[in-house]
Amino acid sequence: MIYVTGDTHIPLDIKKLEEKYFPEQRDMTKNDYLIICGDFGGIWGNGRGDNFYLNKLENKNFTTLWVDGNHENFDLLKRYKVTKWMGGNVQFIKPSIIHLMRGQVYTIEDKKFFTFGGGNSIDKSMRENGRTWWAEEMPNKKEYEEGLKNLKLHNYKIDYIISHTAPYSINKNIFKKGLKDEYKLNKYLEKIEKTCEYKKHYFGHFHEDMDIDDKRIALYKRILPIL
């Protein structure tokens, strides 16, 4: 089984993963997955708060997979070793809490997942650089190029796109948030959608639950089955 949901902003929105809100987890095992579409928030203060919630997740029946959003502590995240898993680069935060990195293609349950985290913080003017905000929230040239390279290796045929933010046309016409500072990333995701064959694109970031159309889905509170 594979499920997907929106931002958890640990500790703010992690409650939705409690059993009473996500009862399907009773039948899951560590070989089943829940994917979080960015703003995970579990790597933040490097203290007891992080450990408490990471341990709670680690003790769940399922394995947690997540792409990074704009509200992550990238200084702490870069300390974790990069290794290979299911065909792409990952960082193991715990044995069953895995960061899916930008521009990677993973084969999970015979399905191909393309992941691309990152996004713009519209509140960054109220945040402190290196303490509550990091420039690495936005992808760099190498990450953009790696994503295109990996997609080419898979002949631009994937099953699912998992990102934090949305393609440009969706952001411009529906959400209209941070357009100037997020333009390059939004345009990149638009290019990915137009270049690739894919079934569904799931993203978070906008704190909305919305089916944009039959292929593109915004998530926040909802937890949806993929497989």
CSV table of C-alpha atoms in Angstrom, one decimal:
chain,number,residue,atom,x,y,z
A,1,MET,CA,0.0,0.0,0.0
A,2,ILE,CA,1.1,3.5,-0.8
A,3,TYR,CA,-0.7,6.6,0.6
A,4,VAL,CA,0.1,10.3,0.0
A,5,THR,CA,-0.7,13.5,2.0
A,6,GLY,CA,0.2,17.1,2.3
A,7,ASP,CA,2.4,19.1,4.6
A,8,THR,CA,2.9,17.9,8.2
A,9,HIS,CA,4.7,21.0,9.6
A,10,ILE,CA,5.8,18.9,12.6
A,11,PRO,CA,4.4,19.4,15.2
A,12,LEU,CA,1.5,21.5,13.7
A,13,ASP,CA,-0.2,19.1,11.3
A,14,ILE,CA,1.2,15.7,12.3
A,15,LYS,CA,-2.0,14.9,14.1
A,16,LYS,CA,-3.6,13.8,10.9
A,17,LEU,CA,-1.4,10.7,11.0
A,18,GLU,CA,-2.9,9.5,14.2
A,19,GLU,CA,-4.8,6.2,13.9
A,20,LYS,CA,-8.2,7.7,14.4
A,21,TYR,CA,-7.7,10.0,11.4
A,22,PHE,CA,-5.8,7.5,9.3
A,23,PRO,CA,-7.2,4.1,10.3
A,24,GLU,CA,-5.8,2.4,7.2
A,25,GLN,CA,-2.5,2.2,9.0
A,26,ARG,CA,-3.7,-0.7,11.1
A,27,ASP,CA,-3.3,-3.0,8.1
A,28,MET,CA,0.0,-1.5,7.0
A,29,THR,CA,3.5,-2.8,7.5
A,30,LYS,CA,7.0,-1.4,7.1
A,31,ASN,CA,6.8,-2.5,3.4
A,32,ASP,CA,3.9,0.0,2.9
A,33,TYR,CA,4.5,3.7,2.5
A,34,LEU,CA,3.0,7.1,3.4
A,35,ILE,CA,4.4,10.0,1.2
A,36,ILE,CA,4.5,13.5,2.6
A,37,CYS,CA,4.5,16.3,-0.1
A,38,GLY,CA,7.0,18.7,1.6
A,39,ASP,CA,7.1,20.9,4.7
A,40,PHE,CA,7.8,17.7,6.7
A,41,GLY,CA,9.3,19.8,9.6
A,42,GLY,CA,10.8,16.9,11.5
A,43,ILE,CA,14.3,18.1,10.9
A,44,TRP,CA,14.2,21.5,12.6
A,45,GLY,CA,15.6,22.1,16.0
A,46,ASN,CA,17.9,19.0,16.5
A,47,GLY,CA,16.5,18.5,20.0
A,48,ARG,CA,14.0,16.7,22.1
A,49,GLY,CA,11.1,18.0,20.1
A,50,ASP,CA,12.5,16.5,16.8
A,51,ASN,CA,13.3,13.3,18.5
A,52,PHE,CA,9.9,12.9,20.1
A,53,TYR,CA,8.0,13.2,16.7
A,54,LEU,CA,10.6,11.3,14.7
A,55,ASN,CA,10.4,8.4,17.2
A,56,LYS,CA,6.6,8.5,17.0
A,57,LEU,CA,6.8,8.1,13.3
A,58,GLU,CA,9.4,5.5,13.4
A,59,ASN,CA,7.1,3.4,15.7
A,60,LYS,CA,4.3,3.5,13.2
A,61,ASN,CA,3.4,0.4,11.2
A,62,PHE,CA,4.4,2.0,7.9
A,63,THR,CA,7.4,3.6,6.3
A,64,THR,CA,7.4,7.4,6.0
A,65,LEU,CA,8.7,9.0,2.8
A,66,TRP,CA,8.9,12.7,2.3
A,67,VAL,CA,10.1,15.4,-0.1
A,68,ASP,CA,11.4,18.6,1.3
A,69,GLY,CA,9.4,21.8,1.3
A,70,ASN,CA,10.4,25.4,2.1
A,71,HIS,CA,10.0,24.9,5.9
A,72,GLU,CA,12.9,22.5,6.6
A,73,ASN,CA,16.2,23.1,8.4
A,74,PHE,CA,18.6,22.5,5.4
A,75,ASP,CA,21.7,23.0,7.6
A,76,LEU,CA,20.7,20.0,9.7
A,77,LEU,CA,19.4,18.0,6.7
A,78,LYS,CA,22.7,18.2,4.8
A,79,ARG,CA,24.4,16.3,7.7
A,80,TYR,CA,22.6,13.1,6.8
A,81,LYS,CA,24.4,10.7,4.5
A,82,VAL,CA,23.2,10.4,0.9
A,83,THR,CA,22.7,6.8,-0.2
A,84,LYS,CA,20.8,4.8,-2.8
A,85,TRP,CA,17.3,3.4,-2.3
A,86,MET,CA,14.9,2.1,-4.9
A,87,GLY,CA,17.0,3.6,-7.7
A,88,GLY,CA,17.4,7.1,-6.5
A,89,ASN,CA,19.3,9.2,-3.9
A,90,VAL,CA,17.8,9.4,-0.4
A,91,GLN,CA,18.7,10.3,3.2
A,92,PHE,CA,17.7,7.9,5.9
A,93,ILE,CA,16.5,10.0,8.9
A,94,LYS,CA,15.5,6.8,10.7
A,95,PRO,CA,15.3,3.3,9.4
A,96,SER,CA,11.7,3.9,8.2
A,97,ILE,CA,11.8,7.7,7.7
A,98,ILE,CA,13.3,8.5,4.4
A,99,HIS,CA,13.9,11.8,2.6
A,100,LEU,CA,13.3,11.5,-1.1
A,101,MET,CA,15.7,14.0,-2.8
A,102,ARG,CA,15.2,16.4,-5.6
A,103,GLY,CA,15.2,15.2,-9.2
A,104,GLN,CA,15.2,11.5,-8.4
A,105,VAL,CA,13.2,8.6,-9.9
A,106,TYR,CA,12.4,5.7,-7.6
A,107,THR,CA,10.8,2.4,-8.5
A,108,ILE,CA,8.4,1.4,-5.7
A,109,GLU,CA,5.9,-1.5,-6.1
A,110,ASP,CA,6.8,-1.5,-9.9
A,111,LYS,CA,5.7,2.1,-10.2
A,112,LYS,CA,8.0,5.0,-11.0
A,113,PHE,CA,8.0,8.1,-8.8
A,114,PHE,CA,9.7,11.4,-9.8
A,115,THR,CA,10.3,13.6,-6.8
A,116,PHE,CA,11.2,17.3,-6.7
A,117,GLY,CA,11.0,19.2,-3.4
A,118,GLY,CA,11.5,22.9,-2.6
A,119,GLY,CA,9.4,26.0,-2.6
A,120,ASN,CA,9.4,29.7,-1.7
A,121,SER,CA,8.5,31.0,1.8
A,122,ILE,CA,6.2,33.9,1.3
A,123,ASP,CA,6.8,34.8,5.0
A,124,LYS,CA,10.7,34.8,4.7
A,125,SER,CA,10.9,38.5,5.4
A,126,MET,CA,9.7,37.6,9.0
A,127,ARG,CA,12.1,34.8,9.4
A,128,GLU,CA,15.8,34.7,10.4
A,129,ASN,CA,18.4,33.4,7.9
A,130,GLY,CA,20.1,30.2,9.1
A,131,ARG,CA,17.6,29.8,12.0
A,132,THR,CA,14.1,29.8,10.6
A,133,TRP,CA,14.8,30.3,6.9
A,134,TRP,CA,17.3,28.8,4.4
A,135,ALA,CA,18.1,29.8,0.9
A,136,GLU,CA,18.3,26.1,0.0
A,137,GLU,CA,14.5,26.0,0.1
A,138,MET,CA,14.8,26.8,-3.6
A,139,PRO,CA,16.5,24.3,-5.9
A,140,ASN,CA,19.8,25.0,-7.5
A,141,LYS,CA,21.0,24.5,-11.1
A,142,LYS,CA,22.5,21.1,-10.4
A,143,GLU,CA,19.2,19.8,-9.0
A,144,TYR,CA,17.2,21.0,-11.9
A,145,GLU,CA,19.7,19.4,-14.3
A,146,GLU,CA,19.8,16.1,-12.4
A,147,GLY,CA,16.0,15.9,-12.6
A,148,LEU,CA,16.0,16.2,-16.3
A,149,LYS,CA,18.9,13.8,-16.7
A,150,ASN,CA,17.1,11.1,-14.6
A,151,LEU,CA,13.9,11.5,-16.5
A,152,LYS,CA,15.7,11.1,-19.8
A,153,LEU,CA,17.1,7.8,-18.4
A,154,HIS,CA,13.6,6.6,-17.9
A,155,ASN,CA,12.5,7.8,-21.4
A,156,TYR,CA,10.3,10.5,-19.7
A,157,LYS,CA,7.8,7.8,-18.7
A,158,ILE,CA,6.9,7.8,-15.0
A,159,ASP,CA,3.8,7.0,-13.0
A,160,TYR,CA,3.7,9.7,-10.3
A,161,ILE,CA,5.2,13.1,-9.7
A,162,ILE,CA,5.6,14.1,-6.1
A,163,SER,CA,6.5,17.8,-5.5
A,164,HIS,CA,6.0,20.4,-2.8
A,165,THR,CA,4.8,23.3,-5.0
A,166,ALA,CA,2.7,23.3,-8.2
A,167,PRO,CA,3.4,23.9,-11.9
A,168,TYR,CA,3.3,27.5,-13.0
A,169,SER,CA,-0.2,27.5,-14.6
A,170,ILE,CA,-1.8,26.1,-11.4
A,171,ASN,CA,0.0,28.6,-9.1
A,172,LYS,CA,-0.8,31.5,-11.4
A,173,ASN,CA,-4.4,30.8,-12.0
A,174,ILE,CA,-5.5,29.2,-8.7
A,175,PHE,CA,-3.2,29.8,-5.8
A,176,LYS,CA,-1.4,33.0,-6.8
A,177,LYS,CA,1.2,32.8,-4.1
A,178,GLY,CA,4.9,33.8,-4.3
A,179,LEU,CA,4.8,33.9,-8.1
A,180,LYS,CA,7.9,36.1,-8.6
A,181,ASP,CA,10.2,34.2,-6.2
A,182,GLU,CA,8.9,30.8,-7.2
A,183,TYR,CA,8.7,31.4,-10.9
A,184,LYS,CA,11.7,29.2,-12.0
A,185,LEU,CA,10.6,26.2,-9.9
A,186,ASN,CA,7.0,26.5,-11.1
A,187,LYS,CA,8.1,26.7,-14.7
A,188,TYR,CA,10.3,23.7,-14.2
A,189,LEU,CA,7.4,21.6,-12.9
A,190,GLU,CA,5.3,22.8,-15.8
A,191,LYS,CA,8.0,21.6,-18.2
A,192,ILE,CA,8.1,18.2,-16.4
A,193,GLU,CA,4.4,17.7,-16.8
A,194,LYS,CA,4.5,18.7,-20.5
A,195,THR,CA,7.6,16.5,-21.3
A,196,CYS,CA,6.6,13.3,-19.4
A,197,GLU,CA,4.0,10.7,-19.6
A,198,TYR,CA,2.5,10.4,-16.1
A,199,LYS,CA,-0.6,9.4,-14.3
A,200,LYS,CA,-0.9,11.7,-11.3
A,201,HIS,CA,0.9,14.7,-9.9
A,202,TYR,CA,0.5,15.3,-6.1
A,203,PHE,CA,1.7,18.4,-4.3
A,204,GLY,CA,1.2,20.3,-1.1
A,205,HIS,CA,2.4,23.8,-0.1
A,206,PHE,CA,-0.8,25.7,-0.5
A,207,HIS,CA,-2.7,24.3,2.5
A,208,GLU,CA,-5.6,23.3,0.3
A,209,ASP,CA,-7.3,20.0,-0.6
A,210,MET,CA,-8.3,20.3,-4.2
A,211,ASP,CA,-8.5,18.1,-7.3
A,212,ILE,CA,-7.3,20.5,-10.0
A,213,ASP,CA,-8.2,18.0,-12.7
A,214,ASP,CA,-8.1,14.2,-13.1
A,215,LYS,CA,-4.2,14.2,-12.9
A,216,ARG,CA,-3.1,17.0,-10.6
A,217,ILE,CA,-4.0,17.0,-7.0
A,218,ALA,CA,-3.3,19.5,-4.2
A,219,LEU,CA,-3.1,17.9,-0.7
A,220,TYR,CA,-3.1,19.2,2.8
A,221,LYS,CA,-5.3,17.3,5.3
A,222,ARG,CA,-6.4,14.5,2.9
A,223,ILE,CA,-4.6,11.2,2.9
A,224,LEU,CA,-5.2,9.4,-0.4
A,225,PRO,CA,-4.3,5.9,-1.6
A,226,ILE,CA,-2.0,5.7,-4.6
A,227,LEU,CA,-1.8,1.9,-4.6
